[in-house]
GROMACS .gro file of C-alpha atoms in nm:
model
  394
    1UNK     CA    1   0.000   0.000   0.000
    2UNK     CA    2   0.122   0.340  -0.111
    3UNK     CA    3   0.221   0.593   0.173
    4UNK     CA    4   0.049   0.942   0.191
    5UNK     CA    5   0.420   1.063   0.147
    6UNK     CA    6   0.470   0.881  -0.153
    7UNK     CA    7   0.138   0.949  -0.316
    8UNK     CA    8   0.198   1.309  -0.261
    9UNK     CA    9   0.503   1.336  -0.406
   10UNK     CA   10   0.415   1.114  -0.711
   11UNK     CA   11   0.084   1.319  -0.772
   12UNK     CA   12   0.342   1.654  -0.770
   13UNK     CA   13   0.567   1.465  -1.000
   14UNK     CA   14   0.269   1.361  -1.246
   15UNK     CA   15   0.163   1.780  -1.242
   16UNK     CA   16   0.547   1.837  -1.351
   17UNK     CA   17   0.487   1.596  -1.582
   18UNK     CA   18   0.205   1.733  -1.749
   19UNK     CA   19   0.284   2.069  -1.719
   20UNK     CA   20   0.629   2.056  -1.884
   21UNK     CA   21   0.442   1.790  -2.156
   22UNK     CA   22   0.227   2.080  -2.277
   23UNK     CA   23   0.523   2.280  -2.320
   24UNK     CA   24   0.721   2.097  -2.437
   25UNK     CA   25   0.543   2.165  -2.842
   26UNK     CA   26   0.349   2.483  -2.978
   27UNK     CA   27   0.038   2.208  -3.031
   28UNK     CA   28  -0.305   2.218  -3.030
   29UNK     CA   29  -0.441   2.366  -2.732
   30UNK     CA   30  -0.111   2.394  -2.575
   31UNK     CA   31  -0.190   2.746  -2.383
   32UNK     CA   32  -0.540   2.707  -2.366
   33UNK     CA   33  -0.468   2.362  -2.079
   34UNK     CA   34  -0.217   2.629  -1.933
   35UNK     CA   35  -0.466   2.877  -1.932
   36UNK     CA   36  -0.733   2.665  -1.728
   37UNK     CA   37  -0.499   2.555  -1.522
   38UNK     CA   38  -0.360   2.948  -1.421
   39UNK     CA   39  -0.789   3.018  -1.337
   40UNK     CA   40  -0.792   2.696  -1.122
   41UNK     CA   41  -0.442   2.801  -0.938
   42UNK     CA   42  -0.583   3.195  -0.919
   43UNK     CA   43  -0.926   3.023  -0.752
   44UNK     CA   44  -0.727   2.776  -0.488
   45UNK     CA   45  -0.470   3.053  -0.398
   46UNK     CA   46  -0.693   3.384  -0.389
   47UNK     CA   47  -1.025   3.357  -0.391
   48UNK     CA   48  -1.208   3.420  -0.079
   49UNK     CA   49  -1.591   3.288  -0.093
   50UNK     CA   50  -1.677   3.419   0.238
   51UNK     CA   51  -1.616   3.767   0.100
   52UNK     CA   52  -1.706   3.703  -0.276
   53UNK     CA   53  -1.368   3.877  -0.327
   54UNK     CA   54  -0.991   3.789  -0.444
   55UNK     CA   55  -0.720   3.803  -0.168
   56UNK     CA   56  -0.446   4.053  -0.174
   57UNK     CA   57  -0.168   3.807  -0.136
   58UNK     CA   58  -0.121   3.430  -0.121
   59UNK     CA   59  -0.073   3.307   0.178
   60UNK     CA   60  -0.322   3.587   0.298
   61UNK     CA   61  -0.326   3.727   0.652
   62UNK     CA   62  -0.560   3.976   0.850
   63UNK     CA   63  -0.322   4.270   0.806
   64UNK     CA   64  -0.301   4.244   0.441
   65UNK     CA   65  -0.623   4.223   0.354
   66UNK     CA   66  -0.708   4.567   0.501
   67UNK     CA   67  -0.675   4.795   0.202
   68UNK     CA   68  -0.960   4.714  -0.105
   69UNK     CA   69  -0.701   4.734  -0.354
   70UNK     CA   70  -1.039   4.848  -0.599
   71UNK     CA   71  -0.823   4.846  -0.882
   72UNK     CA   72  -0.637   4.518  -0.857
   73UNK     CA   73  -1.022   4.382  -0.795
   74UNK     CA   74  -1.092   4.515  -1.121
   75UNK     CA   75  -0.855   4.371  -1.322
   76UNK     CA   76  -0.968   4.020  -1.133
   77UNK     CA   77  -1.254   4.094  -1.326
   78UNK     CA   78  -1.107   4.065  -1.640
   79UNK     CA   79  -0.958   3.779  -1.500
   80UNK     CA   80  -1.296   3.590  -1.474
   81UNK     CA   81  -1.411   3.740  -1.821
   82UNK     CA   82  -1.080   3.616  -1.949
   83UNK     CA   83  -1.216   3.277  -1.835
   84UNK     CA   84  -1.534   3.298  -1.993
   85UNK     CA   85  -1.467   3.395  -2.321
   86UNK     CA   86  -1.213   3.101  -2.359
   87UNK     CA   87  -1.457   2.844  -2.217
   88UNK     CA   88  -1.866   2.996  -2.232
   89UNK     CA   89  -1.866   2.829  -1.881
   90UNK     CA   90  -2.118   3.104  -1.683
   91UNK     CA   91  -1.923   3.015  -1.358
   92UNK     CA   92  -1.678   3.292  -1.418
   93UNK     CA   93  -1.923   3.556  -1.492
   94UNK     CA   94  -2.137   3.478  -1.225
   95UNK     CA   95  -1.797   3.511  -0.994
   96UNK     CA   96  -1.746   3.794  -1.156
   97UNK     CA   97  -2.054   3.975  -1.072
   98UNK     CA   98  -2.024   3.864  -0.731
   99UNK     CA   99  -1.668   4.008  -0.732
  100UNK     CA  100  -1.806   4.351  -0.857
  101UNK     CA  101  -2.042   4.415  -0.645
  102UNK     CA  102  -1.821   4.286  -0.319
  103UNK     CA  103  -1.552   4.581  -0.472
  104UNK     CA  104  -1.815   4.836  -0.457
  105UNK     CA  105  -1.970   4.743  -0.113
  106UNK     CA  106  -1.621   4.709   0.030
  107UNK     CA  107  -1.537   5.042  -0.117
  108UNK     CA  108  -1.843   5.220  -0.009
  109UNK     CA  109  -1.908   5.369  -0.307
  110UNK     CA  110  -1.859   5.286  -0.665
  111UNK     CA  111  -1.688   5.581  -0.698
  112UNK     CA  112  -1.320   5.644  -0.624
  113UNK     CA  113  -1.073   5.867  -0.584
  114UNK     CA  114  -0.821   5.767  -0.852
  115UNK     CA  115  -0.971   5.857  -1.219
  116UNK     CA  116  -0.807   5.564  -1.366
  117UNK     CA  117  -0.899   5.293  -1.088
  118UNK     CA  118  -1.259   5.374  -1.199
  119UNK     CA  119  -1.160   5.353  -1.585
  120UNK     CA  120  -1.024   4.990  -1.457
  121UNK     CA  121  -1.333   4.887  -1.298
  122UNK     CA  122  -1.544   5.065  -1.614
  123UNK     CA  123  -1.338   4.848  -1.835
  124UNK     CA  124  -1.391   4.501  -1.677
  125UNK     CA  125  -1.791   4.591  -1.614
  126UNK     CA  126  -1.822   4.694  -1.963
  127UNK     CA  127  -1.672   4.348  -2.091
  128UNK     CA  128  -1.841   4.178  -1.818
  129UNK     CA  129  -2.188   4.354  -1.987
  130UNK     CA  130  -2.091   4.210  -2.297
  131UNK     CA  131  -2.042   3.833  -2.212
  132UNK     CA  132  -2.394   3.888  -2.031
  133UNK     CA  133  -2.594   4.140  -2.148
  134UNK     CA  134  -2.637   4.263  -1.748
  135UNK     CA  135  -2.808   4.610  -1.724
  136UNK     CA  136  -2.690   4.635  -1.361
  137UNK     CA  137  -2.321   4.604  -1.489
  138UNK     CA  138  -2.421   4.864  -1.772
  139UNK     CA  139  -2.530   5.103  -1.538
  140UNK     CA  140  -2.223   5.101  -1.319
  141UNK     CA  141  -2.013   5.160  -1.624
  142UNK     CA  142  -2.232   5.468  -1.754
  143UNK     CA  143  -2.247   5.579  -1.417
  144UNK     CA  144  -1.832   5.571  -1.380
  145UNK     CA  145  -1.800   5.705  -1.769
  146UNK     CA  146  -1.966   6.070  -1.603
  147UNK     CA  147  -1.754   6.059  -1.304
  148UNK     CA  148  -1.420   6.000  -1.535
  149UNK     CA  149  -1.493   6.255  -1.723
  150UNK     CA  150  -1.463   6.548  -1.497
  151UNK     CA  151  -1.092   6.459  -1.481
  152UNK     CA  152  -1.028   6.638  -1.864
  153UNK     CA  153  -0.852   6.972  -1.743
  154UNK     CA  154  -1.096   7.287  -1.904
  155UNK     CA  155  -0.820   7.514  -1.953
  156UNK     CA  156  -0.596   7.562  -2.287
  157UNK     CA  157  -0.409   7.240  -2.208
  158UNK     CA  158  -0.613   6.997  -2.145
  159UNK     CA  159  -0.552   6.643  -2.032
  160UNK     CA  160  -0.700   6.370  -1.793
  161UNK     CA  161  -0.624   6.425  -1.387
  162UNK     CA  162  -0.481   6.135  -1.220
  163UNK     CA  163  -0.657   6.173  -0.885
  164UNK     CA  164  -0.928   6.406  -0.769
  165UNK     CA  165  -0.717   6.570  -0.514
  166UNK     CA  166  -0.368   6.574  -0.704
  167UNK     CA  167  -0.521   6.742  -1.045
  168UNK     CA  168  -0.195   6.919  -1.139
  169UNK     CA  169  -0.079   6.555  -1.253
  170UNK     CA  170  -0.227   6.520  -1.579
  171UNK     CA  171  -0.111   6.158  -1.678
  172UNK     CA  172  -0.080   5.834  -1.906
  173UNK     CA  173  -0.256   5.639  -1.691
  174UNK     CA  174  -0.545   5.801  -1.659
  175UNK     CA  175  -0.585   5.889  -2.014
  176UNK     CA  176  -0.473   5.586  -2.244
  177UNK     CA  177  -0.722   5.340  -2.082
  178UNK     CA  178  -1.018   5.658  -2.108
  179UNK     CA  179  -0.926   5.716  -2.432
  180UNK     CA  180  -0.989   5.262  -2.483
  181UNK     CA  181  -1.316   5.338  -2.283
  182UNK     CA  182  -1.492   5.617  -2.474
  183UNK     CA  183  -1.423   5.427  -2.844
  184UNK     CA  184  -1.576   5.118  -2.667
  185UNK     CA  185  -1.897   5.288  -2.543
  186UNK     CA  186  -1.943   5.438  -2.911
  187UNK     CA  187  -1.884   5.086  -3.053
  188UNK     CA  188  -2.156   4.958  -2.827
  189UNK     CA  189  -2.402   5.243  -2.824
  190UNK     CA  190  -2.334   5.436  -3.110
  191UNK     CA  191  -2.302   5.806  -2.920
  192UNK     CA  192  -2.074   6.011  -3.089
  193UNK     CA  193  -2.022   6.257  -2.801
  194UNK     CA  194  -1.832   5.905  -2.650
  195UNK     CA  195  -1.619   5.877  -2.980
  196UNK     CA  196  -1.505   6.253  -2.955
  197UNK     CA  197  -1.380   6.204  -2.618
  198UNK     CA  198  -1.179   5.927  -2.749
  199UNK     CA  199  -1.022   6.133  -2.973
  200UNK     CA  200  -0.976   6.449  -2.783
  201UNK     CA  201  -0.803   6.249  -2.548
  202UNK     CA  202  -0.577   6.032  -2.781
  203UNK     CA  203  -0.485   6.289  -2.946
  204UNK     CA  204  -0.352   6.490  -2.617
  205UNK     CA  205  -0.168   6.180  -2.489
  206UNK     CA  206  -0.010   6.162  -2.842
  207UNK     CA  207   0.140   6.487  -2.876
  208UNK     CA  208   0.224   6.556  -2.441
  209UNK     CA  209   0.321   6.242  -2.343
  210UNK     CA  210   0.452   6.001  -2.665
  211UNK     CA  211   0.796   6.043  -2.800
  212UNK     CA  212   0.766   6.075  -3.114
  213UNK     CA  213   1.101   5.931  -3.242
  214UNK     CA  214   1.049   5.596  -2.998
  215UNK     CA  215   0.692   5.575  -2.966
  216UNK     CA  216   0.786   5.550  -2.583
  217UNK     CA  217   0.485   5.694  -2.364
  218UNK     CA  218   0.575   5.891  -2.052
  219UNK     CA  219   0.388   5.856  -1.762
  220UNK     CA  220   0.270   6.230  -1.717
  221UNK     CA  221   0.339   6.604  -1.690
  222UNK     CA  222   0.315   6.860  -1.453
  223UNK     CA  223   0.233   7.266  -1.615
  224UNK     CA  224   0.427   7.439  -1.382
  225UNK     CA  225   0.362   7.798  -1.281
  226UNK     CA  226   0.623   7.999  -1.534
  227UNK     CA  227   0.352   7.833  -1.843
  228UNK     CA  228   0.644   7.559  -1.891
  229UNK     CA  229   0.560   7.125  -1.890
  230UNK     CA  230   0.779   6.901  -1.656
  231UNK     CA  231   0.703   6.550  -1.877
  232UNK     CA  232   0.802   6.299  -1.640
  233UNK     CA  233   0.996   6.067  -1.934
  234UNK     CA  234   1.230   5.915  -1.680
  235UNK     CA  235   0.900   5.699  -1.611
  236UNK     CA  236   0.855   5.480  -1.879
  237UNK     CA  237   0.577   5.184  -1.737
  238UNK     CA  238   0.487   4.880  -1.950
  239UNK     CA  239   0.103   4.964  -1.860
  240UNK     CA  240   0.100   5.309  -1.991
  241UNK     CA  241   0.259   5.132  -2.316
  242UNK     CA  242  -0.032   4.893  -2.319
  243UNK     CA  243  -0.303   5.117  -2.317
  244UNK     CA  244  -0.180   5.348  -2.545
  245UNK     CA  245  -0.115   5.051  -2.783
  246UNK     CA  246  -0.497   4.942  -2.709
  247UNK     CA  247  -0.668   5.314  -2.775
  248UNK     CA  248  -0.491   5.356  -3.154
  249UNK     CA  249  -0.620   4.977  -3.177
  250UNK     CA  250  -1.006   5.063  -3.079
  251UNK     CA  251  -0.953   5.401  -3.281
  252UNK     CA  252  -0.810   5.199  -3.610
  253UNK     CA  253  -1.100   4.970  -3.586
  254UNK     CA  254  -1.346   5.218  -3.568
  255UNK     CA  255  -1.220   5.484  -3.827
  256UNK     CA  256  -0.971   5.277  -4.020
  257UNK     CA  257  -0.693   5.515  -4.022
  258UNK     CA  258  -0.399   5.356  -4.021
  259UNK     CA  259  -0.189   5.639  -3.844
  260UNK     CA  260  -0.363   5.466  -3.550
  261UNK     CA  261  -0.236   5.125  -3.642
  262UNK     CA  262   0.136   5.281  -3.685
  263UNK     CA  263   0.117   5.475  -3.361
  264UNK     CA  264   0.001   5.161  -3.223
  265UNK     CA  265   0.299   4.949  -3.407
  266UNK     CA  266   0.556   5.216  -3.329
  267UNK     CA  267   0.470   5.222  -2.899
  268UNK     CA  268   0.459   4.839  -2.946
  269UNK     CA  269   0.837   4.868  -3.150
  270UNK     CA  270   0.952   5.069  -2.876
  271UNK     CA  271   0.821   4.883  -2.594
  272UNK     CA  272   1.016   4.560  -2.719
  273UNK     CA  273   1.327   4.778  -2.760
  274UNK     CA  274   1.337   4.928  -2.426
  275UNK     CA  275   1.158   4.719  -2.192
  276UNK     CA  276   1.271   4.389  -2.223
  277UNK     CA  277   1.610   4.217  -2.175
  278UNK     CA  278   1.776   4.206  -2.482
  279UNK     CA  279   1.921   3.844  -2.439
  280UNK     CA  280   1.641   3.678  -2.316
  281UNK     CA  281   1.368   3.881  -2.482
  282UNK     CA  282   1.171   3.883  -2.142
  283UNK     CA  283   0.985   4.206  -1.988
  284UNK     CA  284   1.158   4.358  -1.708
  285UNK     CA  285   1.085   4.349  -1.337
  286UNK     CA  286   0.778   4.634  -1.269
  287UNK     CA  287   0.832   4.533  -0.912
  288UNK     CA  288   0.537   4.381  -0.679
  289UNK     CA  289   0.217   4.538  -0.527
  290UNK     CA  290   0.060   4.786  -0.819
  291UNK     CA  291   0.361   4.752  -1.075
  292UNK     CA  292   0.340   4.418  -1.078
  293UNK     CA  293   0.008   4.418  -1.227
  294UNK     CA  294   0.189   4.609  -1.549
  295UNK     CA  295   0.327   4.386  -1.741
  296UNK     CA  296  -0.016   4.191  -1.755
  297UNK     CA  297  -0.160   4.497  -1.901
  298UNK     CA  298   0.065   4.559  -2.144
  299UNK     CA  299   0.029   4.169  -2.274
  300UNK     CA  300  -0.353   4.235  -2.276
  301UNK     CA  301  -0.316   4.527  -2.553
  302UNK     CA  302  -0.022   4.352  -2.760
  303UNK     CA  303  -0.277   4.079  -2.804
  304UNK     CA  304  -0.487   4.320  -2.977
  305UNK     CA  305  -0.285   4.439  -3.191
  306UNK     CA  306  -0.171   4.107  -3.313
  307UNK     CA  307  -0.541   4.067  -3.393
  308UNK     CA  308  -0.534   4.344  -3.626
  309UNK     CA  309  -0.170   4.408  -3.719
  310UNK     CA  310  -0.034   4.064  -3.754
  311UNK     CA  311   0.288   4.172  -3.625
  312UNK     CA  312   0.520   3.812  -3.576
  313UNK     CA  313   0.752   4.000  -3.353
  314UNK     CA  314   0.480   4.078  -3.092
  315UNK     CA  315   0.332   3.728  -3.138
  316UNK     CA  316   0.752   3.568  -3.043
  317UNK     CA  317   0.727   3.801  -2.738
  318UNK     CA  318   0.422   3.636  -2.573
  319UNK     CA  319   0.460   3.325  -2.666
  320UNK     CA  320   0.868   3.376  -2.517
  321UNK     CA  321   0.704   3.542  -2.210
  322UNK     CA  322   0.473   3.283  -2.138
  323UNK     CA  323   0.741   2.996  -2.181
  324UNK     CA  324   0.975   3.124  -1.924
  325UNK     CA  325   0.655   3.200  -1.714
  326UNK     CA  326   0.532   2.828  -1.705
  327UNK     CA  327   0.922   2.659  -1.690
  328UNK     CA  328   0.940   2.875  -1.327
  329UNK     CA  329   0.577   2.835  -1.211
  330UNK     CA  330   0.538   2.455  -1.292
  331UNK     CA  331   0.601   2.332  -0.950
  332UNK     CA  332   0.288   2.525  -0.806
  333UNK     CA  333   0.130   2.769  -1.076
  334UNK     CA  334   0.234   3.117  -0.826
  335UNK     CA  335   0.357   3.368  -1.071
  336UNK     CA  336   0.618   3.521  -0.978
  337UNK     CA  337   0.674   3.934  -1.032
  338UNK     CA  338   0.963   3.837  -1.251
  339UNK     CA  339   0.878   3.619  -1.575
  340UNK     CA  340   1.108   3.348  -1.534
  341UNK     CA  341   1.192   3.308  -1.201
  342UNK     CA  342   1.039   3.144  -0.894
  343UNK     CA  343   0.747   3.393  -0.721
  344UNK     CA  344   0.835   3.508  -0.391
  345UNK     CA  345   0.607   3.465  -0.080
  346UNK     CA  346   0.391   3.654  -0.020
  347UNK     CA  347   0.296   3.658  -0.310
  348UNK     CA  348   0.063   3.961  -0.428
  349UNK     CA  349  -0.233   3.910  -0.654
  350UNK     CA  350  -0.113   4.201  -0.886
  351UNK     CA  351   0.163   3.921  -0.999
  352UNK     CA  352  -0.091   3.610  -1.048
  353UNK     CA  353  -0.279   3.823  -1.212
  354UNK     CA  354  -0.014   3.959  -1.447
  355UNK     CA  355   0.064   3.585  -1.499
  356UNK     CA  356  -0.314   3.463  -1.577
  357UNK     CA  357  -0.323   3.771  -1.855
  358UNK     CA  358  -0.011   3.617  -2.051
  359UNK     CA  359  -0.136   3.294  -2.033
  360UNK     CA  360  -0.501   3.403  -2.142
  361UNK     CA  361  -0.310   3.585  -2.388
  362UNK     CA  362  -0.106   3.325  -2.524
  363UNK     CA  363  -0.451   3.113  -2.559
  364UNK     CA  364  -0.626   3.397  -2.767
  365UNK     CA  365  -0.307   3.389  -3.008
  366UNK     CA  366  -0.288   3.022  -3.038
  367UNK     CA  367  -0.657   2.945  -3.112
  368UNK     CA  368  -0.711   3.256  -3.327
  369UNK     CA  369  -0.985   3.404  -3.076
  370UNK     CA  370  -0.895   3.728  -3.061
  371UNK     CA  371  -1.153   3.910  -3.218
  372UNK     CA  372  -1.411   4.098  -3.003
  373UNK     CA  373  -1.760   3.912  -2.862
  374UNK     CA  374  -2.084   3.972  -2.993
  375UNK     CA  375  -2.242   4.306  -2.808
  376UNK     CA  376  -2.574   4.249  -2.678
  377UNK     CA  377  -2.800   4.548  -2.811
  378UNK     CA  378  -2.559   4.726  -2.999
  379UNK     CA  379  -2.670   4.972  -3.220
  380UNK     CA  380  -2.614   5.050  -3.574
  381UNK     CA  381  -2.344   5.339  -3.599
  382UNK     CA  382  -2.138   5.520  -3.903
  383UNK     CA  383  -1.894   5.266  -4.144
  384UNK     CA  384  -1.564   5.391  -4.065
  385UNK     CA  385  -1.664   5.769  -3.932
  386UNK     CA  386  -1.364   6.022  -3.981
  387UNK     CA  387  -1.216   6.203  -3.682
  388UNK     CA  388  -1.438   6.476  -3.590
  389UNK     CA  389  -1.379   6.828  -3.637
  390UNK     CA  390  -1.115   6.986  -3.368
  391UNK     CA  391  -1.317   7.082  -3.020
  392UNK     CA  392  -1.192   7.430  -2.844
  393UNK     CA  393  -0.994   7.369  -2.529
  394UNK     CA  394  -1.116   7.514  -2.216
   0.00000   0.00000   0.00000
């Protein structure tokens, strides 16, 4: 008779096994087993049903489960979507509804502070309302949409506040995933006021905060009181990249001017130049709590401009990224803040996150599933509409 011992250690050795088996060939379903497998490791290790919420680390404790964290919730959201549009199985939208409304009765409010921890939590509703046709998740994303918008600065600038109190910061990361917002509210209900405000603020994060000979996106600026701009380009984030890279995609789609698509190519260019190690191809460390949700991000939006641009070197990067992911994660499935090497303990749910996007990622790529679900209701709108005329400032 088998020892407990024993049978423990051969059912670990079998997982090695079978982990290493499906990447050991770019197959069939290769990523999409990985894929499941990161959900079912991101249930076990983070998921708290008590609380219909995810934990902030793994192994979780009292003291760090204090702070909401609304916008790492958020992008657990698109977590669960991520699930469900791989599989149809209802289990991960129904989690994520739960997980939604936990975030906002946690918080308080649905409202928050930070402009672009709302434009998260907009995001993952709005893609949650299209794998379920929910008016309750609808009218939390409307409801956010007015709030974000009071951060566009009415003065001869212009530009999207970071946080309600700190509005001198007009930054990337409050505009780039806006900017993917407003073109997906036009896409879904066809108002054109949205698809201006996509524009108006692409077009500022474009000409304050890209570089135009790298495509690299800077995380902000600051209009100081002599009339000159402090950009901050010594801050150069993979997530600022990303959405960037996924507002010239939703623009290009709608419009189909391809300055988008090369803006969009030329971030993505840069990105690969300057972020990643340049032997091993593999994104740098963005460090744990919030910057270790970047890199995720950033993967996300790549993946959608594969779907449109076709670009092989951004499809080499994931699937490199996710390799050296799975050869240091095999042992447990924790995903560590650095692709490639073991995840340290504790281990924050930014990171297994980040981890569950590439795989997801990798999935979309392999199976060719990386165009954009049906929308429930959506409404006729324009073919192709042109930019709209230039709006006055202020």
């Amino acid at each position: 008779m088998m020892s407990g011992k024993r049978m423990v250690s051969l059912t670990l050795v079998l997982s090695i096994i079978l982990v290493t088996c499906m990447g050991a060939s770019h197959g069939k379903d290769r990523y999409a087993h990985q894929a499941q497998w990161a959900q079912e490791k991101l249930h076990e290790y983070y998921w708290n049903d008590d609380a219909k919420m995810m934990n902030n680390a793994y192994p979780s404790t009292p003291e760090g489960e204090h702070a909401l964290n609304y916008w790492w919730k958020a992008h657990g959201v698109d977590a669960l979507v991520d699930g469900y549009e791989r599989t149809g199985d209802e289990t991960y939208t129904e989690r994520a509804e739960e997980l939604v409304r936990s975030i906002i009765e946690r918080n308080g409010s649905l409202h928050n502070e930070f402009y672009d921890d709302m434009e998260w939590l907009a995001l993952s509703a709005l893609r949650l309302y299209d794998a379920t046709g929910s008016e309750e998740m609808k009218g939390y994303v409307l409801e956010l949409w007015d709030d974000i918008k009071t951060a566009w600065w009415e003065d001869e600038l212009g530009g999207m506040a970071w946080k309600k109190d700190q509005r001198y910061n007009r930054n990337a990361c409050s505009s780039g995933p806006a900017a993917i917002l407003a073109a997906r509210l036009y896409e879904r209900f066809g108002d054109v006021e949205d698809l201006e405000w996509a524009h108006k603020i692409y077009e500022w994060e474009k000409r304050y905060l890209v570089n135009p000979d790298t495509g690299l996106v800077a995380d902000g600026l600051v209009l100081r009181e002599d009339g000159t701009l402090d950009v901050n380009e010594a801050w150069i984030f993979t997530y600022n990249q990303g959405t960037f890279i996924g507002a010239g995609v939703e623009l290009y789609q709608i419009t189909g001017d391809k300055q988008y698509l090369r803006d969009a190519e030329k971030t993505a260019a840069g990105t690969l130049g300057a972020l990643t190690d340049q032997k091993t191809g593999i994104f740098k460390e963005d460090g744990d709590g919030d910057g270790a949700l970047f890199k995720g991000i950033l993967i996300r939006y790549m993946v959608e401009l594969y779907e449109v641009g076709h670009n092989k070197n951004l499809e080499k990067s994931i699937y490199r990224n996710v390799d050296a992911l799975l050869k240091s994660s095999r042992n447990n499935g924790l995903f560590g803040q650095a692709w490639g090497k073991p995840a340290q303990n504790p281990l924050d749910l930014t990171a297994q996150l980040s981890g569950v996007f590439l795989l997801e990622g990798a999935a979309k790529l392999e199976a060719g599933k990386t165009g954009k679900p049906e929308k429930p209701g959506k409404p006729g709108k324009p073919d192709k509409p042109g930019k709209p005329g230039k709006r006055d400032k202020g």
